[in-house]
CSV table of C-alpha atoms in Angstrom, one decimal:
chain,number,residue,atom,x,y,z
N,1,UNK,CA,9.7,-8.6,-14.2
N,2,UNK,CA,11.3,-7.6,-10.8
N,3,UNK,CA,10.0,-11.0,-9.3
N,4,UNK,CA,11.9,-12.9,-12.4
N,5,UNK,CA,14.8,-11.4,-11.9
N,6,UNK,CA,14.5,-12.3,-8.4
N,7,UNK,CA,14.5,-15.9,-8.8
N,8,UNK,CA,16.8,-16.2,-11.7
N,9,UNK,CA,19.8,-14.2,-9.1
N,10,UNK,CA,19.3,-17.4,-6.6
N,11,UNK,CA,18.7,-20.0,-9.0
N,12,UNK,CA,21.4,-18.7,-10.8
N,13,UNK,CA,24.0,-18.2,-7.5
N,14,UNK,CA,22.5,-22.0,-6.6
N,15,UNK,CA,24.1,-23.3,-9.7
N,16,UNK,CA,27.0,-21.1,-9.6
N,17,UNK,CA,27.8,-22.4,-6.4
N,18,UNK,CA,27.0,-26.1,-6.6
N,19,UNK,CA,29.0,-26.4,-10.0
N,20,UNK,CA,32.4,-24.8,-7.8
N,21,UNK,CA,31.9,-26.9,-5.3
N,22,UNK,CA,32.0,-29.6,-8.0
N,23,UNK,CA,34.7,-28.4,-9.1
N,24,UNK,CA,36.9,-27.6,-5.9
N,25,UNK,CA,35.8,-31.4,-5.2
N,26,UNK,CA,37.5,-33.2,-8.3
N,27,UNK,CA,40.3,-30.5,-7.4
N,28,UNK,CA,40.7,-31.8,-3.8
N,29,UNK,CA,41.8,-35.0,-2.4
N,30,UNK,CA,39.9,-35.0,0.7
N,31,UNK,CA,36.5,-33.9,1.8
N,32,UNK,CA,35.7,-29.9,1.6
N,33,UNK,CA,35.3,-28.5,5.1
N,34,UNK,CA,33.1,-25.8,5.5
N,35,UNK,CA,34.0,-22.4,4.5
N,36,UNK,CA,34.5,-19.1,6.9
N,37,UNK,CA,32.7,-17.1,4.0
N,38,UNK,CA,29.8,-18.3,5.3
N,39,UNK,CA,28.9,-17.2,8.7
N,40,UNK,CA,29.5,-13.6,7.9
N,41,UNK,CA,27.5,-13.9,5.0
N,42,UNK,CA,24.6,-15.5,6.4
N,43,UNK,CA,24.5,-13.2,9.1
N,44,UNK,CA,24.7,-10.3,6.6
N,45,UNK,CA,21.6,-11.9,5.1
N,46,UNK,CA,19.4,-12.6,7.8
N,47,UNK,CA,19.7,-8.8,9.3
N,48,UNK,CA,18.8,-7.3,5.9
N,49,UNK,CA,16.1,-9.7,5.3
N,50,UNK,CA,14.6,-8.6,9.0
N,51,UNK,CA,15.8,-4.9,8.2
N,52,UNK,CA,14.0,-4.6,5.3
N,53,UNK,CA,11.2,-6.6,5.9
N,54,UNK,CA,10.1,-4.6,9.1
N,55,UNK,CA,10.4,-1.8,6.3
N,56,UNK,CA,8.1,-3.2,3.9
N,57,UNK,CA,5.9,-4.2,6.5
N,58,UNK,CA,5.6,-0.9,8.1
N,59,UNK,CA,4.7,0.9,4.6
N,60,UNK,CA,1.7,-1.4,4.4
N,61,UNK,CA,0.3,-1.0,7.5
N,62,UNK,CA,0.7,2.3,7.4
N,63,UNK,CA,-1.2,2.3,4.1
N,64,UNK,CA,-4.0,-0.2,5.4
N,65,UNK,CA,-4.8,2.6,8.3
N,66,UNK,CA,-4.6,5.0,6.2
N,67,UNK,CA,-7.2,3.8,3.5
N,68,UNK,CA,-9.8,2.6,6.7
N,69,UNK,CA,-9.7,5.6,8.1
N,70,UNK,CA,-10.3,8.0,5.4
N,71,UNK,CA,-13.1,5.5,4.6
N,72,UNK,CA,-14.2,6.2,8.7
N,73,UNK,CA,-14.0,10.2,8.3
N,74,UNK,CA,-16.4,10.3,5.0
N,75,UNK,CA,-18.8,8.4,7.5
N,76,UNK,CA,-18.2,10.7,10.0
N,77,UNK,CA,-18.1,13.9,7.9
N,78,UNK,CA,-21.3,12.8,6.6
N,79,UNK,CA,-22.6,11.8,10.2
N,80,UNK,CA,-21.5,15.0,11.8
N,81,UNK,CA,-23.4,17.2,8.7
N,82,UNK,CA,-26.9,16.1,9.5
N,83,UNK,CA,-26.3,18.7,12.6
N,84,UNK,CA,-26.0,21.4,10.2
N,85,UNK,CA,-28.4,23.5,8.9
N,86,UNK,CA,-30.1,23.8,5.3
N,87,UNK,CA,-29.3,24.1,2.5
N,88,UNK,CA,-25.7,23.1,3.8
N,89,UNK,CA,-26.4,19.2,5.5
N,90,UNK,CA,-27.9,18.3,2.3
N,91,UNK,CA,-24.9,19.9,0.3
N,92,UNK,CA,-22.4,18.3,2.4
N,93,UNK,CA,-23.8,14.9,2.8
N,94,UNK,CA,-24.2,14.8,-1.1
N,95,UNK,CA,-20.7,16.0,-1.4
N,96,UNK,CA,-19.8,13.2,1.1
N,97,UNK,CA,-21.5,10.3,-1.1
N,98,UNK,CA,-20.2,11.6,-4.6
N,99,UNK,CA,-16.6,12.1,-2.9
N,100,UNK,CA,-16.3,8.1,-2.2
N,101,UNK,CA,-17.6,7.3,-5.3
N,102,UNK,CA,-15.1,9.0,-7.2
N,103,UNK,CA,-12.1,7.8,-4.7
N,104,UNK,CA,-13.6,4.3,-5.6
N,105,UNK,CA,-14.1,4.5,-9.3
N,106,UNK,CA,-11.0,7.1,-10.4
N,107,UNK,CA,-8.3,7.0,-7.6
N,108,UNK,CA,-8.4,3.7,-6.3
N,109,UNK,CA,-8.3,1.6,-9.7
N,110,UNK,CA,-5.1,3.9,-10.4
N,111,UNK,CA,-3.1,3.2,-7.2
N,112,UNK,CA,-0.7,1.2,-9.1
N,113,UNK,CA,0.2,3.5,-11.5
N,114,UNK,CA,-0.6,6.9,-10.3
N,115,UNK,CA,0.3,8.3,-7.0
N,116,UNK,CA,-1.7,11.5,-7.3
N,117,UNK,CA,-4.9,13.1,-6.3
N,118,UNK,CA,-8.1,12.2,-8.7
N,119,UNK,CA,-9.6,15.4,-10.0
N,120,UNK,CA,-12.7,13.5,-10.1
N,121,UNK,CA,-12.8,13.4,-6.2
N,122,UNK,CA,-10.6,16.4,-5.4
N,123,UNK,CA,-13.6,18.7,-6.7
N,124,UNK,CA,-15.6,16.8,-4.0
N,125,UNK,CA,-13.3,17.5,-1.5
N,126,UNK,CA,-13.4,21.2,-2.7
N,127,UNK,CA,-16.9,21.1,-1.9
N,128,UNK,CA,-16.8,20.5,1.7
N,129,UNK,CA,-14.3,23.6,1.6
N,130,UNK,CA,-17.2,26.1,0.1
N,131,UNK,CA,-20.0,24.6,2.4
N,132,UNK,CA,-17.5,25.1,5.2
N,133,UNK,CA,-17.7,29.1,4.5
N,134,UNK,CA,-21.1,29.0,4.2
N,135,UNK,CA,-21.7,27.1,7.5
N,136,UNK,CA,-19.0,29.3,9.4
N,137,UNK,CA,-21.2,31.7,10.7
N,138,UNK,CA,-24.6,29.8,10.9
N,139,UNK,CA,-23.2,27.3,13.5
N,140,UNK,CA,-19.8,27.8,14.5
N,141,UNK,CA,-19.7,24.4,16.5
N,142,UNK,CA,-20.7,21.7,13.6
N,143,UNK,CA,-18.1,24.2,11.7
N,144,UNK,CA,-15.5,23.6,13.7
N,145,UNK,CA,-16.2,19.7,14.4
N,146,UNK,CA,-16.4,19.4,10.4
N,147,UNK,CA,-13.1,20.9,9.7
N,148,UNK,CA,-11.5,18.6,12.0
N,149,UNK,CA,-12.9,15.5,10.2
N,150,UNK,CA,-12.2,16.8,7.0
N,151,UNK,CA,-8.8,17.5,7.9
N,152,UNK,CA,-8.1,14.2,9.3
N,153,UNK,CA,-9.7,12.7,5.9
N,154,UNK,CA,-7.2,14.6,3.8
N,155,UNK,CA,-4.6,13.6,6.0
N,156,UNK,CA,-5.5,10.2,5.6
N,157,UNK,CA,-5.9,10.4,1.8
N,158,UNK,CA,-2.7,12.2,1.1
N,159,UNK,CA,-1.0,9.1,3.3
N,160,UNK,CA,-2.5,6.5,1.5
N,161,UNK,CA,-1.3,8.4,-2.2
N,162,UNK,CA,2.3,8.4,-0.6
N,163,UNK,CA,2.4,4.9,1.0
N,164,UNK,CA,1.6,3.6,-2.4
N,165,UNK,CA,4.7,4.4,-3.7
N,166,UNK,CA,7.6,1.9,-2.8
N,167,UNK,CA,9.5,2.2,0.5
N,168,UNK,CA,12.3,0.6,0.0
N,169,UNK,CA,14.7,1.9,-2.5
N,170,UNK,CA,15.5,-0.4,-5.6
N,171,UNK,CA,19.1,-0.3,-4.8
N,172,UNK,CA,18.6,-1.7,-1.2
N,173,UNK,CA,16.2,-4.3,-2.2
N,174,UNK,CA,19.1,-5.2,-5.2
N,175,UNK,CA,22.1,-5.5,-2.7
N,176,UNK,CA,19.5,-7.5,-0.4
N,177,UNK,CA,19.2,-9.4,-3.2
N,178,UNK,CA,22.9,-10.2,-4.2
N,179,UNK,CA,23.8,-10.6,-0.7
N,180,UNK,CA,21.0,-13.7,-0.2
N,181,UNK,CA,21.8,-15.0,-3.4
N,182,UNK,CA,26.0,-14.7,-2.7
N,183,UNK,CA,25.0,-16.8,0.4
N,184,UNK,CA,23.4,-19.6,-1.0
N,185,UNK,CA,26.5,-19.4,-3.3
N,186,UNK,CA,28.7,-19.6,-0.5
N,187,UNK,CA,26.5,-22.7,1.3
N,188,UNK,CA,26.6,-24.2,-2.5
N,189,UNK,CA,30.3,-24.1,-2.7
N,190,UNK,CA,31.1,-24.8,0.7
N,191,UNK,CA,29.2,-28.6,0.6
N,192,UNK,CA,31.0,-31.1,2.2
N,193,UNK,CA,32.6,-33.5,-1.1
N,194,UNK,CA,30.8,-36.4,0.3
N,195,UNK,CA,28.0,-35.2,0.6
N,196,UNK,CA,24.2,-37.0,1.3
N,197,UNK,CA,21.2,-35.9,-0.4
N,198,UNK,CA,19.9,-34.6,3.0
N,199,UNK,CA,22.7,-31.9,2.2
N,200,UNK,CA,21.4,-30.4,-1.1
N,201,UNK,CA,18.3,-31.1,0.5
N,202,UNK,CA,18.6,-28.3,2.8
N,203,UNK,CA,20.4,-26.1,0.5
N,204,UNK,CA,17.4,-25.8,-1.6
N,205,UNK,CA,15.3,-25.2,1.1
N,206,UNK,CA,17.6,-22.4,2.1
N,207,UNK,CA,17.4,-21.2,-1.2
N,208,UNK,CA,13.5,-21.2,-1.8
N,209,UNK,CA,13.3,-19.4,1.9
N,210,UNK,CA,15.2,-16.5,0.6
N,211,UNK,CA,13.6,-16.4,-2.6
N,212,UNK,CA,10.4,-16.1,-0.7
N,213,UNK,CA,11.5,-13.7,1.8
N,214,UNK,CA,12.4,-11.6,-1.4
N,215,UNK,CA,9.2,-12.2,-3.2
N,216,UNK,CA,7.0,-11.2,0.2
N,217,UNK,CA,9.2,-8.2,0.6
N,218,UNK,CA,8.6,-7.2,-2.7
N,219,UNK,CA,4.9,-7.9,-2.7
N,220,UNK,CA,4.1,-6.1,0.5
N,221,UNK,CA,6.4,-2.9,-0.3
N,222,UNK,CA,3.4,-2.6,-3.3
N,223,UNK,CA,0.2,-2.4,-0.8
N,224,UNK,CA,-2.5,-1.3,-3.7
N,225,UNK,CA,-1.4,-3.5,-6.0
N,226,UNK,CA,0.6,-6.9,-5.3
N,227,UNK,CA,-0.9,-9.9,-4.1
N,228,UNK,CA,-1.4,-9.6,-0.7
N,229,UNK,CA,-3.2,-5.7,-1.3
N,230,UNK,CA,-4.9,-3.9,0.3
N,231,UNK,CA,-8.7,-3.5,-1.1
N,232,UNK,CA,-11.3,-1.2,-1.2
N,233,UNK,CA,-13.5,-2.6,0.7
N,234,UNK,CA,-13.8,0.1,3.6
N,235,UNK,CA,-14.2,2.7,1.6
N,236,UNK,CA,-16.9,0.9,-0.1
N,237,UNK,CA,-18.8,-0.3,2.5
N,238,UNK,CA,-19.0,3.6,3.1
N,239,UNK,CA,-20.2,4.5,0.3
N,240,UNK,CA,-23.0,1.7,0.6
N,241,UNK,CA,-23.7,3.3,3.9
N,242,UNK,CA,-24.2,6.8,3.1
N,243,UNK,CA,-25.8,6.4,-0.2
N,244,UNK,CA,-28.7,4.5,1.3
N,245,UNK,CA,-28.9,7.3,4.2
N,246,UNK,CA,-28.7,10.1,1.8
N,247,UNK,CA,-31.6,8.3,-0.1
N,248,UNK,CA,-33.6,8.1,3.2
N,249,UNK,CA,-32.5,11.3,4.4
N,250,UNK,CA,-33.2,13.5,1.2
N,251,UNK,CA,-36.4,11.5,-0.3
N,252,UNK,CA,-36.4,12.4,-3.8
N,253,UNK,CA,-33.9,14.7,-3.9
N,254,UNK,CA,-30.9,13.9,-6.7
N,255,UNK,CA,-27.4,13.6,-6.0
N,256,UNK,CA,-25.2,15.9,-7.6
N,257,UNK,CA,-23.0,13.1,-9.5
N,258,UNK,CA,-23.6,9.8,-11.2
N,259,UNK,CA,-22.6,6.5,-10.0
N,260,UNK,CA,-19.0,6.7,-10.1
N,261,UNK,CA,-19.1,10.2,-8.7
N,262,UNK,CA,-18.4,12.1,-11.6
N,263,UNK,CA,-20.6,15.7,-11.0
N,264,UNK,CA,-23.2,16.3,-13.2
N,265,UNK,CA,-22.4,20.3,-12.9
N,266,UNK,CA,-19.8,22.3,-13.1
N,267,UNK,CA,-16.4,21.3,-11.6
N,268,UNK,CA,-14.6,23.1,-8.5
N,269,UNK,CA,-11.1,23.6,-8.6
N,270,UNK,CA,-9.3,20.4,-7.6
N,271,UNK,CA,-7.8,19.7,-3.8
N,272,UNK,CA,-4.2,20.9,-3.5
């Protein structure tokens, strides 16, 4: 809907402004000379178009480290575990495997909508909490090592919730917007009367460079979920990883969830 409305405010200022011009032309006896309007509105538009874009831009790479590198501290979490001692390395590099499962099948399919924490992977997450405890005074080292990586995942997963979530407020984008779209007007109305096609030539491609400007801006400034999105494909290629070393690792033994990492048994308290 947003990307409609989008279009229609330049198409629309296009016409607006070609028909004055048309207009101001019959009106006049000689040729139109350029308008003053123009240079401080094009100016206008070009540093909100840069502002905002370096915005947008920002947000989404923000997101894009943010979702590899929870994917990298699962690894690692589950990595840095195998130093641990029984029953907890098993416990924890279960927890690790049914964790990116969920965050695959539950959070990440909702990034468009939601902007939340998952239960189904938050119990997970409360998981390597309790195994913590129970590791704290077996081997204070690994301990220590694991709560850093867990903390960094969280940090990591709580960035990519929030960087979903739009960074630039709709009433900046809409004033972007009307400013780019009362430019082309202003070009539109400020055509020379004798004008050669090479004239509305350019105008148009003025006007379909702003449009996409908008469009990208718009599309990046939604990094789950607009067309150049960022995927899932880290996290994944980590849960490929770790599933096939848990299943050489722990021959036999079942994990505590099924496929999309929903557990089996009873349910922690969720991650807060």
């Amino acid at each position: 809907m947003l990307t409609i409305s989008t279009i229609a405010a330049i198409a629309t200022a296009l016409v607006i402004g070609l028909a004055a011009n048309h207009y101001r032309c019959r009106q006049a006896l000689e040729g139109g000379d350029e308008t003053s309007v123009r240079d401080p509105l094009k100016t206008l538009a070009v540093l909100l178009v840069a502002f905002v874009m370096v915005m947008a831009a920002q947000s989404y790479d923000t997101a894009s480290q943010a979702a590899s590198s929870e994917a990298h501290r699962v690894d690692q979490l589950y990595e840095v575990a195998d130093y641990a001692p029984e029953p907890q390395r098993e416990r924890l590099q279960a927890a690790a495997v049914c964790y990116a499962r969920a965050i695959l099948a539950y959070e990440w399919p909702q990034m468009d909508k939601s902007h939340r924490m998952d239960s189904e992977a938050s119990v997970w997450s409360s998981d390597f909490r309790r195994h913590f405890k129970e590791l704290a005074h077996k081997n204070a080292n690994t301990f220590e090592i694991l709560v850093d990586v867990d903390d960094q995942r969280s940090a990591a997963r709580q960035t990519r919730l929030h960087e979903a979530s739009p960074a630039i407020p709709p009433t900046l984008f809409w004033f972007m917007t009307i400013a780019l779209a009362a430019t082309i007007g202003a070009f539109a109305f400020g055509l020379p009367c004798r004008r050669r096609p090479s004239h509305v030539i350019l105008l148009c491609v003025l006007a379909a460079l702003f449009t996409g400007s908008l469009l990208i801006v718009e599309d990046i400034d939604r990094p789950f979920s607009g067309y150049i999105r960022i995927t899932s494909e880290a996290m994944a290629d980590t849960t490929g990883d770790i599933s096939s070393d848990f299943a050489q690792d722990h021959p036999g033994r079942p994990l505590p969830c099924d496929i999309r990492g929903a557990r089996t048994g009873q349910t922690d308290s969720p991650e807060r």
